[in-house]
């Protein structure tokens, strides 16, 4: 689960009130219109947005055990004022993340917005931090709108049409322009819009081309804008657009393909630094000219670091390029001297780095977000002269001692085709000398990556329930080179299912792990992997929790939102091709329902634009024809995952209850769960 995508799928950032314990589910009132086709579904008492079928009441003792973990918070860096004295963050004190400002290290988090929907992306207006631009959707539908907050009045103004989908948010350093992407032209293609901040409703399209386009950065003088066209994780192009004329020049070569992970203008505005895997197996940093043909093989500026570069930020004086590198899932910070091209590491606490930002008027300080297994996502700064790191936020973990949390072990194990699967293994402290049950958690994406971030859900399972947790990065995962990432593309996904068997073989090989008591958990593509595990390795799994997962690849591709359908076909293959569809149907869990033996719990958001509700309901109804042990939870005010605290608490608590029943209950050890792989 990467932090930048945030897209996130199954939100593991948790929050403030204890998970409510539902009473026995009564019949739905005659006046209530069911949001689901699943028979017997009814709203939870006191929680009308949560509908359940087959989910028993949560025991009060379990609610009490998990309460402190669910009090955990996080703080995500969004922006820094020009003088570095104000840091804009997203954090939660009530039900969802809202905008806050911190003005001193470990100082008060002053809340700026008070809405019912989460806000996770925002920027100050340069030169006037009393104005904030931000993105917000409704009900998890991801049709984000751009809004402008005046901190002096506390009022927000809607700047976009209220119905199209918008993403990204870039403001020029001179404070005159704002740019974002949107689907307003036809609902399918994503264009780039630019508007003057003095009159931000007067936006114009500066790209009007088929595909998915997004702004990355303005030049220092605001006259030019870097834009990225995204076709797939391994196929993107970088262009520069003249803000006044909309003239567009492609900077990456027209031949071949590669990623565009990040890009920034050089200080003189005559070139760009771009992180791409076009010339190597990993994303490295290159300098491309703004005019003339790009060199056939430009020299890499980070060739000494054989891992993916994922973030770039240029200091205001242009002398230092901050570079973050994903090394085996952990983040490392480097500084590139733009005059000598010397690359030097900067020591930070060990963890996963994201959202790096220089204040517009300071080249001596860099702000960043960081998380680790024992540290919730928090904001730090580093003084580049003294290399001193300062923590600006300290997010609560429910009064628990972080030192009691489990640190993961990085492991690798063999699969087919010479693949060695990297994974993070969390072992409970009581595992020595005994066999403990295991929950395998698959990340989404598919081009996501499990990293050693703080997860209340993982710590609950390992620390409180005594379950081992294994987070594999099967082929197709990000972070291990483009060849590894491409190993599951299209019809090659069938071969990648062997990594599931390899994961289960690894579990059987470890003396501390009980291969007879294995559970599976995953969201989005991880939900597909969860369902594929129980369908294609049925004799080895006891229980599975599928969150917003894909049950049929063809129906998913047909029903996902139009603006993302072609992007997903690039990853999964085109279901309109009969040969491709044949493979997709063969590896879709829905077609192998008769093989499923494990207990199943499906969780879904009704407003999910990515994996629609129909994917959840068709697998629930199909499995129920042969088994009664199927739970279903539907949130009518959520989309691709659970962002509202009350909903998330219930989803996580019932998932723990499900695993406790099937992996730790009286009959959990019965059966032949350790049988050989398929």
PDB file of C-alpha atoms in Angstrom, residues 328 330 407-414 420-427 450 469-474 480 484 502-503 506-507 509-510 512-513:
ATOM      1  CA  UNK A 328      13.559  -2.301  -0.234  1.00  0.00           C
ATOM      2  CA  UNK A 330      12.176   1.959   3.141  1.00  0.00           C
ATOM      3  CA  UNK A 407       8.800  -4.429  13.844  1.00  0.00           C
ATOM      4  CA  UNK A 408       8.690  -6.469  10.638  1.00  0.00           C
ATOM      5  CA  UNK A 409      11.336  -8.809   9.292  1.00  0.00           C
ATOM      6  CA  UNK A 410      12.183  -8.403   5.588  1.00  0.00           C
ATOM      7  CA  UNK A 411      12.125 -11.849   3.961  1.00  0.00           C
ATOM      8  CA  UNK A 412      12.358 -13.288   0.444  1.00  0.00           C
ATOM      9  CA  UNK A 413      11.175 -16.641  -0.847  1.00  0.00           C
ATOM     10  CA  UNK A 414      11.274 -18.380  -4.238  1.00  0.00           C
ATOM     11  CA  UNK A 420      12.002 -14.217  -5.400  1.00  0.00           C
ATOM     12  CA  UNK A 421       9.102 -12.570  -3.617  1.00  0.00           C
ATOM     13  CA  UNK A 422      10.015  -9.880  -1.043  1.00  0.00           C
ATOM     14  CA  UNK A 423       7.712  -9.626   1.974  1.00  0.00           C
ATOM     15  CA  UNK A 424       7.433  -8.096   5.428  1.00  0.00           C
ATOM     16  CA  UNK A 425       6.724 -10.554   8.241  1.00  0.00           C
ATOM     17  CA  UNK A 426       5.314  -9.354  11.579  1.00  0.00           C
ATOM     18  CA  UNK A 427       5.723 -12.012  14.265  1.00  0.00           C
ATOM     19  CA  UNK A 450       3.511  -3.134   0.920  1.00  0.00           C
ATOM     20  CA  UNK A 469       1.005 -10.967   9.576  1.00  0.00           C
ATOM     21  CA  UNK A 470       2.751 -11.429   6.221  1.00  0.00           C
ATOM     22  CA  UNK A 471       2.742  -8.653   3.602  1.00  0.00           C
ATOM     23  CA  UNK A 472       4.044  -9.984   0.267  1.00  0.00           C
ATOM     24  CA  UNK A 473       5.113  -7.906  -2.721  1.00  0.00           C
ATOM     25  CA  UNK A 474       4.276 -10.417  -5.429  1.00  0.00           C
ATOM     26  CA  UNK A 480      11.632  -3.615  -7.516  1.00  0.00           C
ATOM     27  CA  UNK A 484       9.357  -7.084 -11.977  1.00  0.00           C
ATOM     28  CA  UNK A 502       4.886 -19.629  -3.090  1.00  0.00           C
ATOM     29  CA  UNK A 503       3.613 -17.431  -0.256  1.00  0.00           C
ATOM     30  CA  UNK A 506       6.834 -19.971   2.736  1.00  0.00           C
ATOM     31  CA  UNK A 507       4.300 -20.012   5.573  1.00  0.00           C
ATOM     32  CA  UNK A 509       8.423 -23.540   5.819  1.00  0.00           C
ATOM     33  CA  UNK A 510       8.599 -21.344   8.918  1.00  0.00           C
ATOM     34  CA  UNK A 512       6.700 -20.366  14.000  1.00  0.00           C
ATOM     35  CA  UNK A 513       3.821 -20.246  11.502  1.00  0.00           C
TER      36      UNK A 513
END
